[in-house]
Each structure stands twice: as structure tokens, then as C-alpha cells.
Short mmCIF file of C-alpha atoms in Angstrom, two decimals:
data_model
loop_
_atom_site.label_atom_id
_atom_site.label_comp_id
_atom_site.label_asym_id
_atom_site.label_seq_id
_atom_site.Cartn_x
_atom_site.Cartn_y
_atom_site.Cartn_z
CA MET S 23 30.07 7.66 -88.56
CA SER S 24 29.22 5.81 -85.33
CA ARG S 25 27.86 2.31 -85.74
CA ASP S 26 26.72 2.00 -82.11
CA TYR S 27 22.96 1.73 -82.46
CA ALA S 28 20.22 -0.61 -81.39
CA ILE S 29 19.02 -3.48 -83.55
CA GLU S 30 15.28 -3.38 -82.97
CA LYS S 31 13.82 -4.02 -86.44
CA VAL S 32 15.09 -7.10 -88.22
CA LEU S 33 14.31 -8.65 -91.61
CA LEU S 34 14.96 -12.39 -91.93
CA ILE S 35 14.94 -13.73 -95.50
CA GLY S 36 14.69 -17.50 -95.66
CA ALA S 37 13.28 -17.28 -92.16
CA THR S 38 12.07 -20.89 -91.96
CA SER S 39 15.61 -22.26 -92.23
CA ALA S 40 16.80 -23.83 -88.97
CA ILE S 41 19.72 -21.39 -88.67
CA ALA S 42 17.66 -18.25 -89.36
CA HIS S 43 15.08 -19.40 -86.79
CA GLU S 44 17.83 -19.73 -84.17
CA VAL S 45 19.11 -16.22 -84.92
CA ALA S 46 15.56 -14.86 -84.73
CA LYS S 47 15.09 -16.40 -81.27
CA HIS S 48 17.88 -14.20 -79.90
CA PHE S 49 16.33 -11.03 -81.30
CA ALA S 50 12.88 -12.11 -80.12
CA ARG S 51 14.12 -12.42 -76.53
CA GLU S 52 15.24 -8.79 -76.73
CA GLY S 53 11.78 -7.68 -77.81
CA ALA S 54 12.74 -6.81 -81.39
CA SER S 55 10.23 -6.47 -84.20
CA LEU S 56 10.75 -9.11 -86.88
CA CYS S 57 9.67 -9.60 -90.48
CA LEU S 58 9.95 -13.13 -91.84
CA VAL S 59 10.20 -13.93 -95.56
CA GLY S 60 9.96 -17.38 -97.12
CA ARG S 61 8.08 -19.64 -99.52
CA SER S 62 5.89 -21.62 -97.14
CA GLU S 63 3.07 -19.72 -95.43
CA GLY S 64 2.45 -22.57 -93.01
CA LYS S 65 6.09 -22.79 -91.90
CA LEU S 66 6.36 -19.00 -91.64
CA GLU S 67 3.30 -18.80 -89.42
CA SER S 68 4.68 -21.59 -87.21
CA VAL S 69 8.00 -19.76 -86.77
CA ALA S 70 6.18 -16.46 -86.19
CA LYS S 71 4.04 -18.02 -83.44
CA ASP S 72 7.16 -19.36 -81.73
CA LEU S 73 8.92 -16.00 -81.87
CA ARG S 74 5.92 -14.15 -80.43
CA VAL S 75 5.91 -16.53 -77.47
CA ARG S 76 9.64 -15.88 -76.99
CA GLY S 77 9.07 -12.15 -76.60
CA ALA S 78 9.22 -10.50 -80.01
CA LYS S 79 7.52 -7.12 -79.99
CA ALA S 80 5.85 -7.82 -83.34
CA VAL S 81 6.22 -10.46 -86.04
CA SER S 82 4.98 -10.15 -89.62
CA VAL S 83 5.35 -12.58 -92.51
CA ILE S 84 5.77 -12.20 -96.26
CA VAL S 85 5.24 -15.25 -98.47
CA GLN S 86 7.51 -15.08 -101.50
CA ASP S 87 9.52 -17.36 -103.80
CA LEU S 88 12.84 -15.56 -103.62
CA THR S 89 13.98 -16.72 -107.06
CA VAL S 90 11.41 -14.28 -108.49
CA VAL S 91 13.82 -11.35 -108.38
CA ASP S 92 11.33 -8.91 -109.91
CA ARG S 93 9.45 -9.08 -106.59
CA HIS S 94 12.41 -8.20 -104.39
CA GLU S 95 11.87 -4.43 -104.34
CA ALA S 96 8.23 -4.91 -103.36
CA VAL S 97 9.20 -7.36 -100.62
CA LEU S 98 11.69 -4.88 -99.17
CA ARG S 99 9.17 -2.04 -99.25
CA GLN S 100 6.57 -4.22 -97.58
CA ALA S 101 9.02 -5.30 -94.86
CA VAL S 102 10.04 -1.71 -94.11
CA ASP S 103 6.38 -0.70 -93.92
CA TYR S 104 5.59 -3.57 -91.55
CA LEU S 105 8.53 -2.80 -89.28
CA GLY S 106 8.43 0.99 -89.51
CA GLY S 107 12.07 1.04 -90.59
CA LEU S 108 14.94 -1.43 -90.72
CA ASP S 109 18.08 -1.87 -88.61
CA ALA S 110 19.37 -5.25 -89.81
CA ALA S 111 18.72 -7.98 -92.34
CA LEU S 112 19.81 -11.61 -92.52
CA ILE S 113 19.74 -13.45 -95.85
CA ALA S 114 19.58 -17.15 -95.08
CA HIS S 115 17.81 -18.88 -97.94
CA GLY S 116 19.53 -21.48 -100.10
CA GLN S 117 19.46 -25.00 -101.41
CA LEU S 118 22.12 -27.72 -101.36
CA PRO S 119 22.03 -29.55 -104.72
CA ASN S 120 23.13 -33.12 -105.16
CA GLN S 121 26.49 -32.64 -106.87
CA ARG S 122 26.36 -35.90 -108.83
CA ALA S 123 22.82 -35.15 -110.01
CA VAL S 124 23.54 -31.66 -111.32
CA GLU S 125 27.16 -31.57 -112.48
CA ASN S 126 26.35 -32.77 -116.02
CA ASP S 127 23.08 -30.84 -116.36
CA PRO S 128 23.56 -27.18 -117.30
CA SER S 129 19.93 -26.30 -116.60
CA ALA S 130 20.18 -27.78 -113.09
CA ILE S 131 23.38 -25.83 -112.47
CA LEU S 132 21.65 -22.61 -113.51
CA ARG S 133 18.75 -23.38 -111.16
CA ALA S 134 21.21 -23.91 -108.32
CA PHE S 135 22.83 -20.56 -109.10
CA SER S 136 19.43 -18.88 -109.28
CA VAL S 137 18.64 -19.93 -105.70
CA ASN S 138 22.08 -19.72 -104.08
CA CYS S 139 23.65 -16.80 -105.95
CA LEU S 140 21.55 -14.64 -108.27
CA SER S 141 18.61 -14.15 -105.92
CA VAL S 142 21.03 -13.32 -103.10
CA LEU S 143 22.92 -10.74 -105.18
CA SER S 144 19.65 -9.03 -106.05
CA LEU S 145 18.61 -8.79 -102.40
CA VAL S 146 22.07 -7.74 -101.25
CA THR S 147 22.14 -4.91 -103.80
CA LEU S 148 18.75 -3.54 -102.76
CA LEU S 149 19.44 -3.84 -99.03
CA GLY S 150 22.92 -2.36 -99.39
CA GLU S 151 21.50 0.72 -101.09
CA PHE S 152 18.74 1.03 -98.49
CA PHE S 153 21.18 0.92 -95.58
CA ALA S 154 23.65 3.23 -97.31
CA ALA S 155 20.91 5.85 -97.76
CA GLN S 156 20.21 5.86 -94.02
CA HIS S 157 23.94 5.67 -93.13
CA ARG S 158 23.53 2.66 -90.87
CA GLY S 159 22.46 -0.97 -90.91
CA VAL S 160 23.71 -4.54 -90.62
CA LEU S 161 23.48 -6.68 -93.75
CA ALA S 162 24.33 -10.30 -92.90
CA VAL S 163 24.47 -13.06 -95.50
CA ILE S 164 24.96 -16.78 -94.96
CA THR S 165 27.42 -18.14 -97.50
CA SER S 166 29.51 -21.29 -96.85
CA VAL S 167 33.01 -22.63 -96.34
CA ALA S 168 32.28 -24.46 -99.61
CA GLY S 169 32.96 -21.15 -101.37
CA ASP S 170 36.54 -20.96 -100.12
CA ARG S 171 37.87 -23.55 -102.57
CA GLY S 172 36.24 -25.69 -105.23
CA ARG S 173 36.03 -29.33 -104.16
CA ARG S 174 34.86 -32.28 -106.24
CA SER S 175 32.05 -33.12 -103.79
CA ASN S 176 30.19 -29.78 -103.99
CA TYR S 177 31.74 -27.39 -106.50
CA VAL S 178 28.38 -26.32 -107.97
CA TYR S 179 27.13 -25.18 -104.58
CA GLY S 180 30.59 -23.87 -103.66
CA ALA S 181 30.91 -21.80 -106.82
CA ALA S 182 27.57 -20.11 -106.16
CA LYS S 183 28.49 -19.34 -102.56
CA GLY S 184 31.98 -18.22 -103.56
CA ALA S 185 30.53 -15.73 -106.04
CA VAL S 186 28.33 -14.29 -103.29
CA ASP S 187 31.35 -13.95 -100.97
CA ILE S 188 33.37 -12.06 -103.60
CA PHE S 189 30.40 -9.77 -104.24
CA LEU S 190 30.10 -9.10 -100.51
CA ASP S 191 33.81 -8.28 -100.29
CA GLY S 192 33.39 -5.62 -102.95
CA LEU S 193 30.21 -4.22 -101.45
CA ARG S 194 31.86 -4.10 -98.01
CA ALA S 195 34.71 -2.06 -99.44
CA ARG S 196 32.32 0.30 -101.25
CA LEU S 197 30.20 0.89 -98.14
CA HIS S 198 33.12 1.02 -95.72
CA GLN S 199 32.70 4.71 -94.93
CA SER S 200 28.91 4.70 -94.95
CA GLY S 201 28.21 3.27 -91.51
CA VAL S 202 26.88 0.03 -92.98
CA THR S 203 28.13 -3.38 -91.80
CA VAL S 204 28.31 -6.08 -94.47
CA LEU S 205 28.74 -9.45 -92.77
CA SER S 206 29.70 -12.70 -94.52
CA ILE S 207 28.85 -15.81 -92.50
CA ARG S 208 30.64 -18.97 -93.59
CA PRO S 209 29.21 -22.02 -91.83
CA GLY S 210 30.78 -25.42 -92.09
CA MET S 211 28.60 -28.50 -92.01
CA VAL S 212 25.43 -27.96 -89.98
CA ASP S 213 22.86 -30.54 -88.92
CA THR S 214 19.71 -29.13 -90.53
CA PRO S 215 16.96 -30.46 -92.81
CA MET S 216 19.07 -29.29 -95.78
CA THR S 217 21.82 -31.79 -94.86
CA MET S 218 19.46 -34.60 -93.89
CA ALA S 219 20.81 -36.94 -96.58
CA ILE S 220 24.46 -36.48 -95.55
CA LYS S 221 26.05 -38.86 -93.04
CA LYS S 222 26.91 -36.89 -89.91
CA ASN S 223 30.38 -36.74 -88.35
CA VAL S 224 32.22 -34.86 -85.60
CA PHE S 225 32.56 -31.74 -87.77
CA PHE S 226 28.80 -31.14 -87.90
CA ALA S 227 27.54 -28.27 -85.75
CA THR S 228 24.01 -27.65 -84.51
CA ALA S 229 21.82 -24.88 -85.88
CA HIS S 230 21.59 -23.58 -82.31
CA ASP S 231 25.36 -23.06 -82.06
CA VAL S 232 25.68 -21.50 -85.51
CA GLY S 233 22.73 -19.20 -84.84
CA LYS S 234 24.42 -17.95 -81.69
CA VAL S 235 27.62 -17.15 -83.61
CA ILE S 236 25.64 -15.23 -86.24
CA TYR S 237 23.65 -13.25 -83.68
CA HIS S 238 26.78 -12.12 -81.86
CA ALA S 239 28.53 -11.29 -85.16
CA MET S 240 25.58 -9.08 -86.16
CA ARG S 241 25.59 -7.42 -82.75
CA THR S 242 29.33 -6.73 -82.80
CA ARG S 243 29.43 -5.65 -86.47
CA LYS S 244 31.88 -8.28 -87.70
CA SER S 245 32.86 -8.47 -91.37
CA VAL S 246 33.54 -12.19 -91.85
CA VAL S 247 32.89 -15.05 -89.44
CA TYR S 248 33.23 -18.80 -89.70
CA ALA S 249 30.70 -20.88 -87.82
CA PRO S 250 31.83 -22.72 -85.80
CA ARG S 251 35.05 -20.72 -85.60
CA PHE S 252 37.36 -23.72 -86.03
CA TRP S 253 36.39 -23.83 -89.71
CA LYS S 254 38.50 -20.73 -90.28
CA TRP S 255 41.66 -22.72 -89.55
CA ILE S 256 40.48 -25.81 -91.42
CA MET S 257 39.91 -23.70 -94.52
CA VAL S 258 43.28 -21.96 -94.14
CA VAL S 259 44.91 -25.39 -94.44
CA ILE S 260 42.70 -26.47 -97.33
CA LYS S 261 43.39 -23.27 -99.28
CA LEU S 262 47.15 -23.66 -98.78
CA LEU S 263 47.31 -27.22 -100.08
CA PRO S 264 49.11 -27.47 -103.44
CA ARG S 265 46.83 -28.53 -106.30
CA ARG S 266 48.72 -31.76 -106.91
CA ILE S 267 47.84 -32.82 -103.36
CA PHE S 268 44.42 -31.20 -103.15
CA HIS S 269 43.16 -32.94 -106.29
CA LYS S 270 43.96 -36.35 -104.79
CA LEU S 271 41.76 -35.79 -101.74
CA PRO S 272 38.52 -37.79 -101.71
CA PHE S 273 36.19 -34.93 -100.75
#
């Protein structure tokens, strides 16, 4: 099945995130139709206005708390109705918990998993089935390099993202012959409002640069990308470290 088709109708879930907005800008410049989903109506409308100015053919918004998984099917139906079909979807919502604040609080850990894992798996399942039925589509999901190996500084967040990555690996294998692209995006540290409280260093990328990587990965039907790309080699080293050494590291 050929996967050479235009991406003209795009769903962006978690559309007010800095990275998702940057990805949307690229599609807007091409005149794509966009549907934006997020919790804040005011922020969604602001992003929508910006994307219309940048050239989007049409922009619609859906206000929804994505942890309410019972609403996911309705959100997808509404998005498809707005767009008149669907070529690609980007799932970009998430929340970075304070590791120290949540690691001894089971209820806080479950809330972190609800946002960063369970809600994503629900959406991925519904979108995967939708794209499989039409024998084409790009399903892109932002995970994290934190999911590659559990580290003391963020293992709650990393475990949630790692679970999503494993799920995507299985879904990618299941849909391999269907004409559907399942793309895992693993950013490193990115300077966004979500990381505002973290001291910045030379490893931090901009949302602009990461958005560009994601856009091109969606366009070229990649399976897994690190953003920026140098994180792939950093994580290769980290994953190869013996436990007796790894556990002594301060991060």
C-alpha cells in the first residue's frame, strides 16, 4: 500500500503546547486545515488566530480535558466532521510532575499516569483504528527520552512515557501492513513553559527546532525520531551503562 499522499487535514491534540504550535505553523503555511484540541478555550483561540494568519485553510477548536477518556470518541468524531476527514494527528499533551513531590504519593503518581500515559493510550487506540480503516494516516505521538531508562530525577514521568513508547512499538508492528505510519517522537530537554522551573543548560533545545524535526518526521513517515537528533546517541550511551555505574550518577 502506497503511503505517498498529501497531509491536508491535521488534528493536533494538546495544541496549545509550545511544540505542537510550532508543528502547526508548518502545516498552516502549506494551507492545511487544522483542528486544535486542548483544555483552555482562550489559549486555543489565540493559537487558532495565529495559524489563520499564517495561511491555514481552516482552523477549528475543541475544548476538552483529555483526562476524561470517555469523551475521546466524541472528540475524534467532532474533529473528523470539522475537517471533512483526517490525514494526520499529533498527540502532544502532557505534564511534567515534580519528582520529589510525587514519588511518595501514590495518588499523585496515578494522576501523572492519567495525563501522560492512560489518556494517550486511549487516543492512540482510537486514532490507530480510524487510520487503519482508511488504510492511510500518520499518527505521531510525543513521548520523551525520559522513557528510555528510569532515572532518579524523573522516573515517574519517564515510566509513563516509556509505557507509551512500548505501546506504540506494538501498534506500529500491528499496523505495519496497513499503510498507517505510527511515529514516536522522543524529545530531550526543551525550553517551554512546562520546563520553566528547570535550570537551563546547553542541552536544552527550542520548541521551534523540535517542531521542525517533528514536522519533517511526519512528512517523511518516520517511525522513531529523537529531537534534537543528538539525543539518540546520548541515550545509547545511557542505556549501555552498567547498573553499578548508572545508579551512582546524580541525575
